[in-house]
């Protein structure tokens, strides 16, 4: 991606984790001069050398001011957000008012995908175009096939198929993106707690003898079928590998072209050292998704 002279500035709404840093560095390397909008109580990185304007998760009026002040015309949403804004944290402007009833209903009862689509609509109502993090850092996308030194066995492939079916069903319900299968049995589904805490739950179940010690199992993460891929693509990194190993799993499968692999070299080296495979799959391919 190369900045054009007739473009406005790119804004990066930064939640927690390293993804916003990768996006900012890649954008700058391509000739952009990005503005960082760190989310209060969520963003956890330092932003020396960048123009920054911290804002609350629900501060639509603040976003509108930043759009005008910095000449922003494109926005990337990146990083984790643990909590939805409370109603008292929503600060509106005129362009937002007619969307307020729908936004409140979505925040109260919608799944994560519904909330993200609502947020994208609110950003676009301020005159900005929302683009995906993968458009700026395509090198983070997982490719199809084994990505490290280890590959899934036939037993692992059966677990991949089973967990992929569960993750797809879970995604259609707008609940989560991940599932764990051990010996062809679904033992965990990702909810609002996120992948790492789900894996901790699997480790606890194994320690309690609720999961067979003889069978390893697989974590699969897929993009939700109805998901807007401009936000919240499935993401794995070092912590995912560490927690998968603690849970006694054989490996991790993610959707090729629709999942991000953070700290790629470090993550793959650690997976290799722990004997964990990481592979990209295409769930549309049925019996041979890899």
Coordinates of C-alpha atoms in Angstrom, one line a residue:
X1 CA 0.0 0.0 0.0
X2 CA 1.4 3.4 -1.0
X3 CA 0.0 6.7 0.1
X4 CA -1.3 8.9 -2.7
X5 CA -0.8 12.7 -2.7
X6 CA -4.6 13.3 -2.9
X7 CA -5.4 11.1 0.2
X8 CA -6.0 12.3 3.7
X9 CA -4.3 10.7 6.6
X10 CA -4.8 7.2 7.9
X11 CA -5.9 6.7 11.5
X12 CA -5.3 3.6 13.5
X13 CA -7.7 3.0 16.3
X14 CA -5.4 1.0 18.7
X15 CA -6.7 -1.5 21.2
X16 CA -4.4 -3.8 23.2
X17 CA -1.6 -6.0 21.9
X18 CA 1.0 -5.7 19.2
X19 CA -1.1 -5.6 16.1
X20 CA -1.6 -1.8 16.1
X21 CA 2.2 -1.5 16.2
X22 CA 2.7 -3.7 13.2
X23 CA 0.0 -1.8 11.3
X24 CA 1.5 1.6 12.2
X25 CA 5.0 0.6 11.3
X26 CA 3.9 -0.9 8.0
X27 CA 1.8 2.1 7.1
X28 CA 4.8 4.5 7.8
X29 CA 7.1 2.3 5.7
X30 CA 4.7 2.6 2.8
X31 CA 4.7 6.4 3.0
X32 CA 1.8 7.1 5.3
X33 CA 1.9 9.5 8.2
X34 CA -0.6 7.6 10.5
X35 CA -2.5 9.1 13.4
X36 CA -2.8 6.8 16.4
X37 CA -6.1 6.9 18.3
X38 CA -5.2 4.8 21.4
X39 CA -8.4 3.5 23.2
X40 CA -8.4 4.6 26.8
X41 CA -8.1 1.7 29.3
X42 CA -7.4 -0.7 26.4
X43 CA -4.3 0.3 24.4
X44 CA -1.1 -0.9 26.1
X45 CA 1.7 0.2 23.7
X46 CA 3.9 3.3 23.6
X47 CA 3.6 5.6 20.6
X48 CA 6.6 7.9 20.6
X49 CA 7.2 9.5 17.2
X50 CA 3.5 9.3 16.1
X51 CA 0.8 11.9 16.3
X52 CA -1.6 10.5 18.9
X53 CA -5.1 11.4 20.2
X54 CA -6.3 9.1 23.0
X55 CA -10.1 8.5 23.0
X56 CA -12.7 6.5 24.7
X57 CA -14.3 3.4 23.1
X58 CA -17.7 5.1 22.7
X59 CA -16.4 8.7 22.0
X60 CA -18.0 9.3 18.6
X61 CA -17.8 13.0 19.0
X62 CA -14.1 12.8 19.8
X63 CA -13.6 10.7 16.7
X64 CA -15.3 13.4 14.6
X65 CA -13.1 16.1 16.1
X66 CA -9.9 14.0 15.3
X67 CA -11.1 13.4 11.8
X68 CA -11.4 17.2 11.3
X69 CA -8.2 18.1 13.1
X70 CA -5.9 15.6 11.4
X71 CA -7.6 15.4 8.0
X72 CA -8.4 11.7 8.4
X73 CA -10.1 9.9 5.6
X74 CA -9.3 6.2 6.3
X75 CA -9.5 4.3 9.5
X76 CA -8.0 0.9 10.6
X77 CA -9.4 -0.9 13.7
X78 CA -6.7 -3.1 15.3
X79 CA -6.0 -4.6 18.7
X80 CA -8.1 -6.1 21.4
X81 CA -11.0 -4.5 23.2
X82 CA -12.0 -6.2 26.5
X83 CA -15.1 -4.2 27.4
X84 CA -18.0 -2.7 25.5
X85 CA -18.6 1.0 26.4
X86 CA -21.2 1.7 29.0
X87 CA -24.0 4.0 27.9
X88 CA -22.5 6.8 30.0
X89 CA -19.3 6.5 27.9
X90 CA -21.0 7.2 24.6
X91 CA -20.5 10.8 23.5
X92 CA -22.4 11.6 20.4
X93 CA -22.5 14.2 17.6
X94 CA -25.2 15.1 15.2
X95 CA -24.2 12.5 12.5
X96 CA -24.6 9.8 15.2
X97 CA -28.0 10.8 16.7
X98 CA -30.2 8.9 14.2
X99 CA -28.1 5.8 14.8
X100 CA -28.3 6.0 18.6
X101 CA -31.3 3.6 19.2
X102 CA -29.8 0.9 17.0
X103 CA -26.4 1.4 18.6
X104 CA -27.8 1.0 22.1
X105 CA -29.7 -2.2 21.2
X106 CA -26.6 -3.7 19.6
X107 CA -24.4 -2.9 22.5
X108 CA -26.9 -4.4 24.9
X109 CA -27.7 -7.6 23.1
X110 CA -25.7 -8.0 19.9
X111 CA -22.7 -10.4 19.4
X112 CA -19.2 -9.2 18.7
X113 CA -19.7 -9.3 14.9
X114 CA -22.9 -7.2 15.2
X115 CA -21.1 -4.7 17.4
X116 CA -18.2 -4.4 15.0
X117 CA -20.4 -3.8 12.0
X118 CA -22.2 -1.1 14.0
X119 CA -18.9 0.5 14.9
X120 CA -17.8 0.4 11.2
X121 CA -21.1 2.1 10.3
X122 CA -20.5 4.8 12.9
X123 CA -17.0 5.5 11.6
X124 CA -18.2 5.7 8.0
X125 CA -20.9 8.2 9.2
X126 CA -18.0 10.5 10.0
X127 CA -16.9 10.5 6.4
X128 CA -14.1 8.0 6.7
X129 CA -13.5 4.7 4.9
X130 CA -12.7 1.7 7.1
X131 CA -10.0 -0.6 5.8
X132 CA -8.7 -3.9 7.2
X133 CA -5.4 -4.4 9.1
X134 CA -4.6 -7.1 6.6
X135 CA -4.7 -4.6 3.7
X136 CA -1.8 -2.8 5.4
X137 CA 0.2 -5.8 6.7
X138 CA -0.8 -8.7 4.3
X139 CA 2.4 -10.5 5.3
X140 CA 0.7 -11.3 8.7
X141 CA -1.9 -13.5 6.9
X142 CA -1.5 -17.2 7.4
X143 CA -0.9 -19.2 4.2
X144 CA -2.4 -22.6 3.5
X145 CA -0.5 -25.7 4.7
X146 CA 2.0 -26.3 7.6
X147 CA 3.8 -23.0 8.5
X148 CA 6.4 -24.4 10.8
X149 CA 8.5 -27.5 11.2
X150 CA 5.7 -29.8 12.3
X151 CA 2.6 -31.0 10.4
X152 CA -0.7 -32.5 11.5
X153 CA -1.0 -36.3 11.7
X154 CA -4.0 -38.2 10.4
X155 CA -5.5 -38.1 13.9
X156 CA -4.9 -34.3 14.1
X157 CA -6.5 -33.9 10.7
X158 CA -9.7 -35.6 12.0
X159 CA -9.6 -33.2 14.9
X160 CA -9.1 -30.2 12.6
X161 CA -12.2 -31.2 10.6
X162 CA -14.3 -31.7 13.8
X163 CA -13.2 -28.4 15.4
X164 CA -13.6 -26.5 12.1
X165 CA -17.3 -27.7 11.9
X166 CA -17.8 -26.5 15.5
X167 CA -16.0 -23.2 14.9
X168 CA -18.1 -22.5 11.8
X169 CA -21.4 -23.2 13.7
X170 CA -20.2 -21.0 16.6
X171 CA -19.4 -18.2 14.2
X172 CA -22.8 -18.4 12.6
X173 CA -24.3 -17.7 16.0
X174 CA -21.9 -14.7 16.4
X175 CA -20.4 -16.1 19.6
X176 CA -16.7 -16.8 19.0
X177 CA -14.1 -17.9 16.5
X178 CA -12.4 -20.9 18.1
X179 CA -13.0 -24.6 19.1
X180 CA -10.9 -27.4 20.5
X181 CA -11.4 -31.0 19.5
X182 CA -9.7 -33.9 21.3
X183 CA -10.0 -37.4 19.8
X184 CA -12.9 -36.2 17.7
X185 CA -14.8 -34.8 20.6
X186 CA -15.5 -31.1 21.0
X187 CA -14.2 -30.1 24.4
X188 CA -14.2 -26.3 24.3
X189 CA -15.9 -23.5 22.4
X190 CA -14.6 -19.9 22.5
X191 CA -16.9 -17.4 24.2
X192 CA -16.4 -13.8 25.4
X193 CA -13.5 -14.9 27.5
X194 CA -11.2 -15.2 24.4
X195 CA -8.9 -17.9 23.1
X196 CA -6.2 -17.8 25.8
X197 CA -8.7 -18.3 28.6
X198 CA -10.5 -21.0 26.7
X199 CA -7.2 -22.8 26.4
X200 CA -6.6 -22.4 30.1
X201 CA -10.0 -24.1 30.7
X202 CA -8.9 -27.0 28.5
X203 CA -5.7 -27.3 30.5
X204 CA -7.7 -27.4 33.7
X205 CA -10.1 -30.0 32.3
X206 CA -7.1 -32.2 31.3
X207 CA -5.5 -31.9 34.7
X208 CA -8.9 -32.9 36.3
X209 CA -9.0 -36.0 34.1
X210 CA -12.0 -34.8 32.2
X211 CA -10.0 -35.0 28.9
X212 CA -8.0 -38.0 27.8
X213 CA -4.3 -37.8 28.6
X214 CA -3.6 -40.1 25.7
X215 CA -5.1 -37.9 23.0
X216 CA -3.7 -34.4 22.2
X217 CA -6.2 -32.5 20.2
X218 CA -6.3 -29.3 18.1
X219 CA -7.4 -25.7 18.3
X220 CA -9.1 -24.3 15.2
X221 CA -9.8 -20.6 14.7
X222 CA -12.0 -19.5 11.8
X223 CA -13.4 -16.2 10.5
X224 CA -17.1 -16.0 11.2
X225 CA -19.0 -16.8 8.0
X226 CA -20.9 -13.5 8.1
X227 CA -18.0 -11.4 9.4
X228 CA -16.8 -8.1 8.0
X229 CA -13.2 -9.0 7.5
X230 CA -12.1 -5.3 8.0
X231 CA -12.2 -6.0 11.8
X232 CA -11.4 -8.7 14.3
X233 CA -9.8 -11.3 12.0
X234 CA -8.8 -14.4 14.0
X235 CA -5.4 -13.8 15.5
X236 CA -2.8 -16.1 17.1
X237 CA 0.7 -15.4 18.5
X238 CA 3.2 -16.4 21.1
X239 CA 0.6 -16.6 23.9
X240 CA -1.6 -18.9 21.8
X241 CA 1.2 -21.3 21.2
X242 CA 2.2 -21.3 24.9
X243 CA -1.3 -21.9 26.1
X244 CA -1.9 -24.6 23.5
X245 CA 1.1 -26.4 24.8
X246 CA 0.0 -26.1 28.4
X247 CA -3.4 -27.5 27.3
X248 CA -1.5 -30.5 25.9
X249 CA -2.6 -29.9 22.3
X250 CA -0.8 -31.1 19.2
X251 CA -1.3 -27.9 17.2
X252 CA -3.3 -25.0 15.9
X253 CA -5.1 -24.5 12.6
X254 CA -6.3 -21.2 11.3
X255 CA -8.1 -20.1 8.2
X256 CA -5.7 -19.4 5.4
X257 CA -6.0 -15.8 4.1
X258 CA -8.4 -14.8 6.9
X259 CA -6.3 -15.1 10.0
X260 CA -3.3 -13.2 11.3
X261 CA -0.1 -14.6 12.7
X262 CA 1.6 -12.1 15.0
X263 CA 5.3 -12.1 15.8
X264 CA 5.6 -14.6 13.0
X265 CA 9.2 -15.8 13.3
X266 CA 9.1 -15.9 17.1
X267 CA 5.8 -17.6 17.2
X268 CA 6.8 -20.3 14.7
X269 CA 10.2 -20.9 16.4
X270 CA 8.4 -21.3 19.7
X271 CA 5.9 -23.7 18.2
X272 CA 8.7 -25.7 16.6
X273 CA 10.5 -25.9 20.0
X274 CA 7.4 -27.1 21.8
X275 CA 6.5 -29.6 19.1
X276 CA 3.3 -27.7 18.2
X277 CA 2.2 -27.5 14.5
X278 CA 0.6 -24.4 13.1
X279 CA -1.2 -24.7 9.7
X280 CA -3.4 -22.7 7.5
X281 CA -6.6 -24.4 6.3
X282 CA -9.4 -23.8 3.8
X283 CA -12.6 -25.0 5.5
X284 CA -14.4 -24.7 2.1
X285 CA -12.4 -27.7 0.9
X286 CA -14.3 -30.2 3.0
X287 CA -12.3 -33.4 3.5
X288 CA -8.9 -31.9 2.6
X289 CA -8.9 -28.4 4.1
X290 CA -5.1 -28.2 4.1

